[in-house]
CSV table of C-alpha atoms in Angstrom, one decimal:
chain,number,residue,atom,x,y,z
A,114,UNK,CA,-27.1,9.5,-17.2
A,115,UNK,CA,-27.0,12.7,-19.1
A,116,UNK,CA,-30.2,13.5,-21.1
A,117,UNK,CA,-30.6,14.9,-24.6
A,118,UNK,CA,-31.0,18.3,-23.1
A,119,UNK,CA,-28.0,18.2,-20.8
A,120,UNK,CA,-25.8,21.2,-21.8
A,121,UNK,CA,-22.2,20.4,-22.9
A,122,UNK,CA,-20.8,22.1,-19.8
A,123,UNK,CA,-22.5,19.5,-17.6
A,124,UNK,CA,-21.9,16.3,-19.6
A,125,UNK,CA,-18.6,15.8,-17.8
A,126,UNK,CA,-20.6,15.2,-14.6
A,127,UNK,CA,-22.0,11.9,-16.0
A,128,UNK,CA,-18.8,10.4,-17.5
A,129,UNK,CA,-17.0,7.6,-15.7
A,130,UNK,CA,-13.5,8.2,-14.3
A,131,UNK,CA,-11.8,5.9,-16.9
A,132,UNK,CA,-13.3,8.1,-19.7
A,133,UNK,CA,-12.9,11.6,-18.2
A,134,UNK,CA,-9.6,11.1,-16.4
A,135,UNK,CA,-7.7,8.0,-17.5
A,136,UNK,CA,-4.5,9.3,-15.9
A,137,UNK,CA,-5.9,9.3,-12.4
A,138,UNK,CA,-7.7,6.0,-13.2
A,139,UNK,CA,-4.3,4.5,-14.1
A,140,UNK,CA,-2.8,5.6,-10.9
A,141,UNK,CA,-5.6,4.0,-8.9
A,142,UNK,CA,-5.2,0.8,-10.9
A,143,UNK,CA,-1.4,0.8,-10.2
A,144,UNK,CA,-2.1,1.2,-6.5
A,145,UNK,CA,-4.6,-1.6,-6.6
A,146,UNK,CA,-2.0,-3.8,-8.3
A,147,UNK,CA,0.6,-2.8,-5.7
A,148,UNK,CA,-1.7,-3.8,-2.8
A,149,UNK,CA,-2.7,-7.1,-4.5
A,150,UNK,CA,0.8,-8.2,-5.4
A,151,UNK,CA,2.5,-7.1,-2.2
A,152,UNK,CA,2.4,-7.6,1.5
A,153,UNK,CA,1.2,-4.8,3.7
A,154,UNK,CA,2.9,-4.8,7.1
A,155,UNK,CA,2.7,-1.1,8.1
A,156,UNK,CA,1.1,-1.3,11.6
A,157,UNK,CA,-1.0,1.9,11.0
A,158,UNK,CA,-2.7,0.5,7.9
A,159,UNK,CA,-5.5,-2.0,7.2
A,160,UNK,CA,-7.8,-3.0,4.4
A,161,UNK,CA,-11.4,-1.6,4.8
A,162,UNK,CA,-14.5,-3.4,3.5
A,163,UNK,CA,-16.3,-3.2,0.2
A,164,UNK,CA,-19.3,-1.8,2.1
A,165,UNK,CA,-17.2,1.0,3.7
A,166,UNK,CA,-15.7,1.9,0.3
A,167,UNK,CA,-19.2,2.1,-1.2
A,168,UNK,CA,-20.3,4.4,1.6
A,169,UNK,CA,-17.2,6.5,1.4
A,170,UNK,CA,-17.6,7.0,-2.4
A,171,UNK,CA,-21.3,7.9,-2.1
A,172,UNK,CA,-23.4,11.0,-3.0
A,173,UNK,CA,-23.1,12.1,0.6
A,174,UNK,CA,-19.8,13.9,-0.4
A,175,UNK,CA,-22.1,16.6,-1.9
A,176,UNK,CA,-23.6,17.8,1.4
A,177,UNK,CA,-22.3,20.6,3.7
A,178,UNK,CA,-23.4,20.2,7.4
A,179,UNK,CA,-21.4,22.4,9.8
A,180,UNK,CA,-22.7,22.1,13.3
A,181,UNK,CA,-24.3,19.2,15.1
A,182,UNK,CA,-27.5,17.2,14.5
A,183,UNK,CA,-30.6,19.5,14.9
A,184,UNK,CA,-28.2,22.5,15.1
A,185,UNK,CA,-26.8,22.9,11.6
A,186,UNK,CA,-25.7,26.1,9.8
A,187,UNK,CA,-27.2,24.8,6.6
A,188,UNK,CA,-30.6,23.4,5.5
A,189,UNK,CA,-31.3,20.1,4.0
A,190,UNK,CA,-29.6,18.1,6.7
A,191,UNK,CA,-32.4,15.8,7.9
A,192,UNK,CA,-30.8,12.7,6.5
A,193,UNK,CA,-27.3,13.8,7.5
A,194,UNK,CA,-28.6,14.3,11.0
A,195,UNK,CA,-30.0,10.8,10.9
A,196,UNK,CA,-26.7,9.4,9.7
A,197,UNK,CA,-24.6,11.2,12.4
A,198,UNK,CA,-26.9,10.1,15.2
A,199,UNK,CA,-26.6,6.5,13.9
A,200,UNK,CA,-22.8,6.7,13.7
A,201,UNK,CA,-22.6,8.0,17.3
A,202,UNK,CA,-24.9,5.2,18.5
A,203,UNK,CA,-22.8,2.6,16.8
A,204,UNK,CA,-19.5,4.1,18.1
A,205,UNK,CA,-20.8,3.7,21.7
A,206,UNK,CA,-22.1,0.2,21.0
A,207,UNK,CA,-18.8,-0.9,19.4
A,208,UNK,CA,-17.0,-0.1,22.6
A,209,UNK,CA,-19.8,-1.3,25.0
A,210,UNK,CA,-20.3,2.1,26.4
A,211,UNK,CA,-23.3,3.4,28.3
A,212,UNK,CA,-24.8,6.5,26.5
A,213,UNK,CA,-25.6,7.9,29.9
A,214,UNK,CA,-21.9,7.9,30.8
A,215,UNK,CA,-20.2,8.5,27.5
A,216,UNK,CA,-20.7,10.7,24.4
A,217,UNK,CA,-18.8,10.8,21.1
A,218,UNK,CA,-18.0,13.3,18.4
A,219,UNK,CA,-17.7,11.5,15.0
A,220,UNK,CA,-16.7,14.5,12.9
A,221,UNK,CA,-12.9,14.6,13.1
A,222,UNK,CA,-11.2,14.2,9.7
A,223,UNK,CA,-8.3,12.1,11.2
A,224,UNK,CA,-6.6,11.0,14.3
A,225,UNK,CA,-4.3,14.0,14.4
A,226,UNK,CA,-7.1,16.5,14.1
A,227,UNK,CA,-9.1,14.5,16.7
A,228,UNK,CA,-6.1,14.8,19.1
A,229,UNK,CA,-5.6,18.5,18.6
A,230,UNK,CA,-9.3,19.2,19.0
A,231,UNK,CA,-9.2,17.2,22.3
A,232,UNK,CA,-6.2,19.2,23.5
A,233,UNK,CA,-8.0,22.4,22.5
A,234,UNK,CA,-11.0,21.3,24.5
A,235,UNK,CA,-9.0,20.3,27.6
A,236,UNK,CA,-6.3,22.9,27.8
A,237,UNK,CA,-5.5,26.6,27.6
A,238,UNK,CA,-2.6,27.8,25.6
A,239,UNK,CA,0.7,27.0,27.3
A,240,UNK,CA,-0.9,24.5,29.7
A,241,UNK,CA,1.3,21.5,30.5
A,242,UNK,CA,0.9,18.0,29.1
A,243,UNK,CA,2.8,14.8,29.3
A,244,UNK,CA,2.9,12.1,26.6
A,245,UNK,CA,5.1,9.2,25.7
A,246,UNK,CA,8.3,10.3,23.9
A,247,UNK,CA,8.5,9.7,20.2
A,248,UNK,CA,11.7,7.5,20.4
A,249,UNK,CA,9.9,5.3,23.0
A,250,UNK,CA,6.9,4.7,20.7
A,251,UNK,CA,4.8,7.9,21.3
A,252,UNK,CA,3.1,10.0,18.6
A,253,UNK,CA,3.9,13.3,17.1
A,254,UNK,CA,0.6,14.8,18.4
A,255,UNK,CA,1.5,13.9,22.0
A,256,UNK,CA,3.8,16.9,22.4
A,257,UNK,CA,6.9,16.0,20.3
A,258,UNK,CA,9.7,18.5,20.1
A,259,UNK,CA,13.5,18.4,19.6
A,260,UNK,CA,16.2,20.3,21.4
A,261,UNK,CA,16.2,22.9,18.5
A,262,UNK,CA,12.5,23.0,17.4
A,263,UNK,CA,9.0,22.5,18.5
A,264,UNK,CA,7.8,20.1,15.8
A,265,UNK,CA,4.0,19.8,16.2
A,266,UNK,CA,1.1,22.0,17.2
A,267,UNK,CA,0.9,20.0,20.5
A,268,UNK,CA,4.3,21.3,21.5
A,269,UNK,CA,4.0,24.7,19.9
A,270,UNK,CA,0.8,25.7,21.7
A,271,UNK,CA,1.3,23.8,24.9
A,272,UNK,CA,4.2,23.0,27.2
A,273,UNK,CA,5.0,19.3,27.0
A,274,UNK,CA,7.3,16.9,28.8
A,275,UNK,CA,7.8,13.4,27.5
A,276,UNK,CA,7.9,10.4,29.7
A,277,UNK,CA,9.8,7.3,28.7
A,278,UNK,CA,10.2,3.5,28.8
A,279,UNK,CA,12.6,1.6,31.0
A,280,UNK,CA,16.0,1.2,29.4
A,281,UNK,CA,16.6,-2.5,28.6
A,282,UNK,CA,13.0,-3.6,28.9
A,283,UNK,CA,11.3,-1.0,26.6
A,284,UNK,CA,8.2,-1.0,29.0
A,285,UNK,CA,6.5,2.1,30.1
A,286,UNK,CA,8.4,3.7,33.1
A,287,UNK,CA,5.4,4.3,35.3
A,288,UNK,CA,7.6,5.0,38.3
A,289,UNK,CA,9.6,7.6,36.4
A,290,UNK,CA,6.3,9.1,35.0
A,291,UNK,CA,5.0,9.4,38.5
A,292,UNK,CA,8.1,11.3,39.7
A,293,UNK,CA,8.1,13.6,36.7
A,294,UNK,CA,4.4,14.5,37.2
A,295,UNK,CA,5.1,15.5,40.8
A,296,UNK,CA,7.5,18.1,39.5
A,297,UNK,CA,6.0,19.1,36.2
A,298,UNK,CA,2.4,19.3,37.4
A,299,UNK,CA,0.7,18.5,34.0
A,300,UNK,CA,-2.8,19.6,33.2
A,301,UNK,CA,-3.1,16.6,30.9
A,302,UNK,CA,-1.5,13.1,30.8
A,303,UNK,CA,-1.8,11.3,27.4
A,304,UNK,CA,-1.5,7.5,27.3
A,305,UNK,CA,-1.3,5.6,24.0
A,306,UNK,CA,1.4,5.2,21.4
A,307,UNK,CA,2.1,4.5,17.7
A,308,UNK,CA,4.9,2.0,18.2
A,309,UNK,CA,4.5,0.3,21.6
A,310,UNK,CA,4.0,-3.5,21.5
A,311,UNK,CA,2.5,-3.9,25.0
A,312,UNK,CA,-0.7,-3.1,26.8
A,313,UNK,CA,-1.2,-0.1,29.2
A,314,UNK,CA,-1.9,0.1,32.9
A,315,UNK,CA,-4.6,2.8,32.8
A,316,UNK,CA,-5.3,2.4,36.5
A,317,UNK,CA,-1.8,3.4,37.4
A,318,UNK,CA,-2.1,6.5,35.2
A,319,UNK,CA,-5.4,7.4,36.7
A,320,UNK,CA,-3.9,7.5,40.2
A,321,UNK,CA,-1.2,9.9,39.0
A,322,UNK,CA,-3.7,12.1,37.1
A,323,UNK,CA,-6.1,12.3,40.1
A,324,UNK,CA,-3.3,13.3,42.4
A,325,UNK,CA,-2.1,16.1,40.1
A,326,UNK,CA,-5.6,17.2,39.2
A,327,UNK,CA,-4.9,16.4,35.5
A,328,UNK,CA,-7.1,15.2,32.8
A,329,UNK,CA,-6.3,11.6,31.6
A,330,UNK,CA,-6.7,11.1,27.8
A,331,UNK,CA,-6.1,7.8,25.9
A,332,UNK,CA,-5.1,7.9,22.3
A,333,UNK,CA,-6.0,4.4,21.2
A,334,UNK,CA,-5.6,5.0,17.4
A,335,UNK,CA,-3.6,1.9,16.9
A,336,UNK,CA,-5.3,-0.5,19.3
A,337,UNK,CA,-9.0,0.6,19.2
A,338,UNK,CA,-10.2,-2.5,17.3
A,339,UNK,CA,-8.5,-4.7,19.8
A,340,UNK,CA,-9.9,-2.7,22.7
A,341,UNK,CA,-13.4,-2.9,21.2
A,342,UNK,CA,-13.0,-6.7,20.8
A,343,UNK,CA,-11.9,-6.8,24.5
A,344,UNK,CA,-8.5,-8.2,23.6
A,345,UNK,CA,-6.7,-5.4,25.5
A,346,UNK,CA,-7.3,-3.4,28.7
A,347,UNK,CA,-10.2,-1.0,28.7
A,348,UNK,CA,-9.2,2.7,28.8
A,349,UNK,CA,-12.8,3.8,29.2
A,350,UNK,CA,-12.8,2.5,32.7
A,351,UNK,CA,-10.3,5.2,33.8
A,352,UNK,CA,-9.9,8.0,31.2
A,353,UNK,CA,-11.8,11.2,30.8
A,354,UNK,CA,-11.3,11.4,27.0
A,355,UNK,CA,-10.5,8.7,24.5
A,356,UNK,CA,-9.5,9.4,20.9
A,357,UNK,CA,-8.9,7.1,18.0
A,358,UNK,CA,-8.5,6.8,14.3
A,359,UNK,CA,-11.0,4.5,12.5
A,360,UNK,CA,-8.8,3.0,9.8
A,361,UNK,CA,-6.2,0.9,11.7
A,362,UNK,CA,-7.4,-2.0,13.8
A,363,UNK,CA,-11.0,-0.7,13.6
A,364,UNK,CA,-10.7,-1.5,9.8
A,365,UNK,CA,-12.8,1.5,8.7
A,366,UNK,CA,-12.1,4.6,6.5
A,367,UNK,CA,-9.6,7.2,7.3
A,368,UNK,CA,-11.2,9.4,10.1
A,369,UNK,CA,-11.2,10.0,13.8
A,370,UNK,CA,-13.4,9.8,16.9
A,371,UNK,CA,-13.4,11.7,20.2
A,372,UNK,CA,-15.1,10.0,23.2
A,373,UNK,CA,-15.8,12.1,26.3
A,374,UNK,CA,-17.2,11.3,29.7
A,375,UNK,CA,-20.7,12.5,30.5
A,376,UNK,CA,-20.8,11.4,34.2
A,377,UNK,CA,-18.4,14.0,35.5
A,378,UNK,CA,-19.4,17.0,37.6
A,379,UNK,CA,-18.5,19.2,34.7
A,380,UNK,CA,-19.9,16.8,32.1
A,381,UNK,CA,-22.0,19.3,30.2
A,382,UNK,CA,-19.1,21.7,30.0
A,383,UNK,CA,-16.8,18.9,28.7
A,384,UNK,CA,-19.2,17.9,26.1
A,385,UNK,CA,-19.6,21.4,24.8
A,386,UNK,CA,-15.9,22.0,24.9
A,387,UNK,CA,-15.2,18.9,22.8
A,388,UNK,CA,-17.9,19.7,20.3
A,389,UNK,CA,-16.8,23.3,20.0
A,390,UNK,CA,-13.2,22.3,19.6
A,391,UNK,CA,-14.0,20.1,16.7
A,392,UNK,CA,-16.1,22.8,15.0
A,393,UNK,CA,-15.6,25.7,14.7
A,394,UNK,CA,-12.2,25.7,16.5
A,395,UNK,CA,-10.3,23.1,14.5
A,396,UNK,CA,-12.1,22.2,11.3
A,397,UNK,CA,-15.0,23.0,9.1
A,398,UNK,CA,-17.9,21.0,7.7
A,399,UNK,CA,-17.7,17.2,8.4
A,400,UNK,CA,-17.1,14.7,5.6
A,401,UNK,CA,-20.5,13.0,5.6
A,402,UNK,CA,-19.5,10.3,3.1
A,403,UNK,CA,-16.7,9.3,5.5
A,404,UNK,CA,-19.0,9.4,8.5
A,405,UNK,CA,-21.3,7.0,6.6
A,406,UNK,CA,-18.3,4.6,6.1
A,407,UNK,CA,-17.3,4.9,9.8
A,408,UNK,CA,-20.9,4.0,10.7
A,409,UNK,CA,-20.7,0.9,8.5
A,410,UNK,CA,-17.3,-0.1,9.9
A,411,UNK,CA,-18.6,0.3,13.5
A,412,UNK,CA,-21.5,-1.9,12.7
A,413,UNK,CA,-19.0,-4.6,11.6
A,414,UNK,CA,-17.0,-4.1,14.8
A,415,UNK,CA,-20.0,-4.9,17.0
A,416,UNK,CA,-20.4,-8.3,15.3
A,417,UNK,CA,-19.1,-11.5,16.9
A,418,UNK,CA,-16.9,-12.1,13.8
A,419,UNK,CA,-14.9,-9.0,14.5
A,420,UNK,CA,-13.9,-10.4,17.9
A,421,UNK,CA,-12.5,-13.5,16.0
A,422,UNK,CA,-10.7,-11.2,13.6
A,423,UNK,CA,-9.1,-9.2,16.5
A,424,UNK,CA,-8.0,-12.4,18.2
A,425,UNK,CA,-6.4,-13.5,15.0
A,426,UNK,CA,-4.6,-10.2,14.5
A,427,UNK,CA,-3.0,-10.7,18.0
A,428,UNK,CA,-2.2,-14.3,17.3
A,429,UNK,CA,-0.5,-13.4,14.0
A,430,UNK,CA,1.5,-10.7,15.6
A,431,UNK,CA,2.8,-13.0,18.3
A,432,UNK,CA,3.6,-15.6,15.7
A,433,UNK,CA,5.6,-13.0,13.7
A,434,UNK,CA,7.5,-12.0,16.9
A,435,UNK,CA,8.3,-15.6,17.8
A,436,UNK,CA,9.5,-16.5,14.3
A,437,UNK,CA,11.8,-13.5,14.2
A,438,UNK,CA,13.1,-14.3,17.7
A,439,UNK,CA,14.1,-17.7,16.4
A,440,UNK,CA,16.7,-16.0,14.3
A,441,UNK,CA,18.0,-14.1,17.4
A,442,UNK,CA,16.7,-10.8,16.2
A,443,UNK,CA,16.2,-8.1,18.9
A,444,UNK,CA,12.6,-7.1,19.4
A,445,UNK,CA,11.5,-4.2,21.5
A,446,UNK,CA,10.0,-5.6,24.8
A,447,UNK,CA,10.9,-9.1,23.5
A,448,UNK,CA,7.4,-9.6,22.0
A,449,UNK,CA,4.0,-8.1,21.7
A,450,UNK,CA,0.5,-8.0,23.3
A,451,UNK,CA,-1.2,-6.3,20.3
A,452,UNK,CA,-1.0,-6.0,16.5
A,453,UNK,CA,2.5,-4.7,16.1
A,454,UNK,CA,6.1,-5.8,16.4
A,455,UNK,CA,9.0,-3.3,16.8
A,456,UNK,CA,12.2,-4.7,15.5
A,457,UNK,CA,15.5,-3.2,16.7
A,458,UNK,CA,18.1,-3.5,13.8
A,459,UNK,CA,20.9,-1.7,15.6
A,460,UNK,CA,22.7,-5.0,16.7
A,461,UNK,CA,23.0,-5.8,12.9
A,462,UNK,CA,24.5,-2.3,12.1
A,463,UNK,CA,21.5,-1.6,9.9
A,464,UNK,CA,19.1,1.4,9.9
A,465,UNK,CA,15.4,1.2,9.5
A,466,UNK,CA,15.7,3.3,6.4
A,467,UNK,CA,17.8,0.8,4.6
A,468,UNK,CA,15.6,-2.2,5.4
A,469,UNK,CA,12.5,-0.2,4.4
A,470,UNK,CA,14.1,0.5,1.0
A,471,UNK,CA,14.9,-3.1,0.4
A,472,UNK,CA,11.4,-4.2,1.4
A,473,UNK,CA,9.9,-1.6,-1.0
A,474,UNK,CA,11.9,-3.2,-3.9
A,475,UNK,CA,10.5,-6.6,-2.8
A,476,UNK,CA,6.9,-5.7,-2.5
A,477,UNK,CA,6.9,-5.8,1.3
A,478,UNK,CA,5.5,-2.5,2.8
A,479,UNK,CA,6.9,-1.6,6.2
A,480,UNK,CA,8.1,1.6,7.8
A,481,UNK,CA,11.3,2.7,9.5
A,482,UNK,CA,10.7,3.6,13.2
A,483,UNK,CA,12.7,4.8,16.1
A,484,UNK,CA,13.3,2.4,19.0
A,485,UNK,CA,14.1,3.1,22.6
A,486,UNK,CA,17.5,4.6,22.9
A,487,UNK,CA,17.6,6.2,19.5
A,488,UNK,CA,19.4,9.6,19.5
A,489,UNK,CA,17.1,10.9,16.8
A,490,UNK,CA,13.7,10.0,15.2
A,491,UNK,CA,15.2,11.2,11.9
A,492,UNK,CA,17.6,8.3,11.8
A,493,UNK,CA,15.6,5.4,13.3
A,494,UNK,CA,17.3,2.2,14.3
A,495,UNK,CA,14.3,-0.1,13.7
A,496,UNK,CA,11.3,-1.0,11.7
A,497,UNK,CA,7.6,-1.3,12.8
A,498,UNK,CA,5.6,-4.3,11.6
A,499,UNK,CA,1.8,-4.9,11.9
A,500,UNK,CA,-0.5,-7.8,11.2
A,501,UNK,CA,-3.9,-6.1,10.8
A,502,UNK,CA,-3.8,-5.9,7.0
A,503,UNK,CA,-2.4,-9.4,6.4
A,504,UNK,CA,-5.1,-10.8,8.7
A,505,UNK,CA,-7.7,-8.9,6.6
A,506,UNK,CA,-6.4,-10.9,3.6
A,507,UNK,CA,-7.2,-14.2,5.4
A,508,UNK,CA,-3.7,-15.1,6.6
A,509,UNK,CA,-3.3,-17.3,9.7
A,510,UNK,CA,-0.4,-18.3,11.8
A,511,UNK,CA,1.2,-20.7,9.3
A,512,UNK,CA,1.0,-18.0,6.6
A,513,UNK,CA,2.6,-15.5,8.9
A,514,UNK,CA,5.6,-17.9,9.3
A,515,UNK,CA,6.1,-17.6,5.5
A,516,UNK,CA,6.0,-13.8,5.8
A,517,UNK,CA,8.5,-13.9,8.7
A,518,UNK,CA,10.9,-15.9,6.5
A,519,UNK,CA,10.5,-13.3,3.8
A,520,UNK,CA,11.5,-10.6,6.4
A,521,UNK,CA,14.4,-12.7,7.5
A,522,UNK,CA,15.7,-13.0,3.9
A,523,UNK,CA,15.1,-9.2,3.4
A,524,UNK,CA,17.4,-8.3,6.3
A,525,UNK,CA,20.0,-10.7,5.1
A,526,UNK,CA,19.8,-9.1,1.6
A,527,UNK,CA,20.1,-5.7,3.3
A,528,UNK,CA,23.4,-6.8,4.9
A,529,UNK,CA,24.7,-8.0,1.6
A,530,UNK,CA,23.8,-4.8,-0.2
A,531,UNK,CA,25.4,-2.7,2.6
A,532,UNK,CA,28.6,-4.6,2.1
A,533,UNK,CA,28.5,-4.3,-1.6
A,534,UNK,CA,27.7,-0.5,-1.4
A,535,UNK,CA,31.0,0.0,0.4
A,536,UNK,CA,29.6,3.1,2.3
A,537,UNK,CA,27.0,3.9,4.9
A,538,UNK,CA,25.2,6.3,2.7
A,539,UNK,CA,21.6,5.5,1.9
A,540,UNK,CA,21.9,6.5,-1.8
A,541,UNK,CA,24.8,4.1,-2.3
A,542,UNK,CA,22.9,1.4,-0.6
A,543,UNK,CA,19.9,1.9,-2.9
A,544,UNK,CA,22.2,1.9,-5.9
A,545,UNK,CA,23.5,-1.5,-4.9
A,546,UNK,CA,20.0,-2.9,-5.3
A,547,UNK,CA,19.3,-1.4,-8.8
A,548,UNK,CA,19.9,-2.6,-12.3
A,549,UNK,CA,23.2,-0.6,-12.4
A,550,UNK,CA,24.5,-3.3,-10.1
A,551,UNK,CA,23.1,-6.2,-12.2
A,552,UNK,CA,25.2,-9.3,-11.8
A,553,UNK,CA,26.1,-8.7,-8.1
A,554,UNK,CA,24.9,-11.0,-5.4
A,555,UNK,CA,22.6,-8.4,-3.7
A,556,UNK,CA,20.8,-7.5,-6.8
A,557,UNK,CA,20.1,-11.1,-7.8
A,558,UNK,CA,18.8,-11.9,-4.3
A,559,UNK,CA,16.4,-9.0,-4.5
A,560,UNK,CA,15.0,-10.3,-7.8
A,561,UNK,CA,14.6,-13.8,-6.5
A,562,UNK,CA,12.8,-12.8,-3.3
A,563,UNK,CA,10.6,-10.3,-5.2
A,564,UNK,CA,9.3,-13.2,-7.3
A,565,UNK,CA,8.6,-15.3,-4.2
A,566,UNK,CA,6.8,-12.4,-2.5
A,567,UNK,CA,4.6,-11.7,-5.5
A,568,UNK,CA,3.7,-15.4,-6.0
A,569,UNK,CA,2.7,-15.7,-2.3
A,570,UNK,CA,0.8,-12.3,-2.2
A,571,UNK,CA,-1.3,-13.0,-5.3
A,572,UNK,CA,-2.7,-16.2,-3.7
A,573,UNK,CA,-4.9,-14.1,-1.4
A,574,UNK,CA,-8.0,-12.0,-1.9
A,575,UNK,CA,-8.1,-8.2,-1.5
A,576,UNK,CA,-11.2,-6.6,0.1
A,577,UNK,CA,-13.2,-4.5,-2.3
A,578,UNK,CA,-11.4,-5.8,-5.4
A,579,UNK,CA,-12.4,-8.5,-7.9
A,580,UNK,CA,-8.9,-10.0,-8.2
A,581,UNK,CA,-10.0,-12.7,-10.7
A,582,UNK,CA,-10.4,-10.0,-13.4
A,583,UNK,CA,-7.6,-7.8,-12.2
A,584,UNK,CA,-5.3,-6.7,-15.1
A,585,UNK,CA,-1.8,-5.5,-14.8
A,586,UNK,CA,-1.9,-1.8,-15.5
A,587,UNK,CA,0.6,0.2,-17.6
A,588,UNK,CA,3.3,2.3,-16.1
A,589,UNK,CA,4.2,0.4,-13.0
A,590,UNK,CA,7.4,1.3,-11.2
A,591,UNK,CA,9.3,-2.0,-11.8
């Protein structure tokens, strides 16, 4: 609290957000209401804990700490050092890693910065890398480019060649990858994806990388929580470097981690290269408040209850896939091994963009996504669904069946709206669902389902929020 002698220019430092900036407070309140009254099905999102939120919003945001523990460029870091060492220890424990064999850098701001730092550590400019192609479920940071443009830093600064999935099955084409690697001679092979519903054969990739003298890196941003809970294959058994975000299936704050082997011949060199790539090569001072929240989340990951959570995430995803399959919808790989389902809408003559728009109107948050065979990632033919966040709101298999029915109704509404729009243009499709079209079948179906979704969603708790006393804020986008 401010004192009687606090000068006027400092009194602002002691006022709560609602008093000092009601506009931002209102936006936060509206987002809280959106999350409470809707269903979060974006596979790259989850709901972190109250404890992680408290750590992330702590006084640690005040401290600068470039460098590493015991080797900082600023003073006053004795407790920050303690925190970062603790976070490293918990990261290794969460994945059951031997500290003699593995190290970890916990400073990356996000998964994308973690990936580019890892590439900076492992490669020289214009070295060659291979990653899963974006239309087949890969990630932008794995070397994505188009015929006309190098889209991301991973393709601008390095030469990349995508590998693919097998047409028809949607499964990773390990045979094709092997053949490509013999010709392309990559210095790095990246495994991992942002929209691949199945597990990975890390052993097969290791054989290829060893033959070519290439590094093997796993980006497990999506699946790291399931890996930690031993629900999926273990990339640490075969890979040299493993990167991840911390906010997806790990259920922490938004940040990244880079794990590196310490039992290689050049282990000391690799450790230094990774640490130097994070700072000073790719970013500045770490966000200590976020590192605290990561440490708290990793403590939770190491508990037996988290394993039960991970099992339920997978069970819910499989239930979602099987329920959609009952309606004869086409799913990439015909199911899932992990937390996500990739739904191919092309047989329905729908685009992912249109279904995403409909679901936004209904309070169901999904994202359009390319599916194997798409000509362009800009006009994706599918949607990606995930069950991590719904599971964090206590939903089990029977509840997921209700959600699957909402999704079925959403797609049927999209087909009605497309017919009523009379064109294939997205703007005409959106107009068909708005009040300008009040009285038409599609508009009324949207209103009816929206009520059902909200009634169902508000039955469930929301981590970090006292929903009993939650008030509907002003200014919502109705």
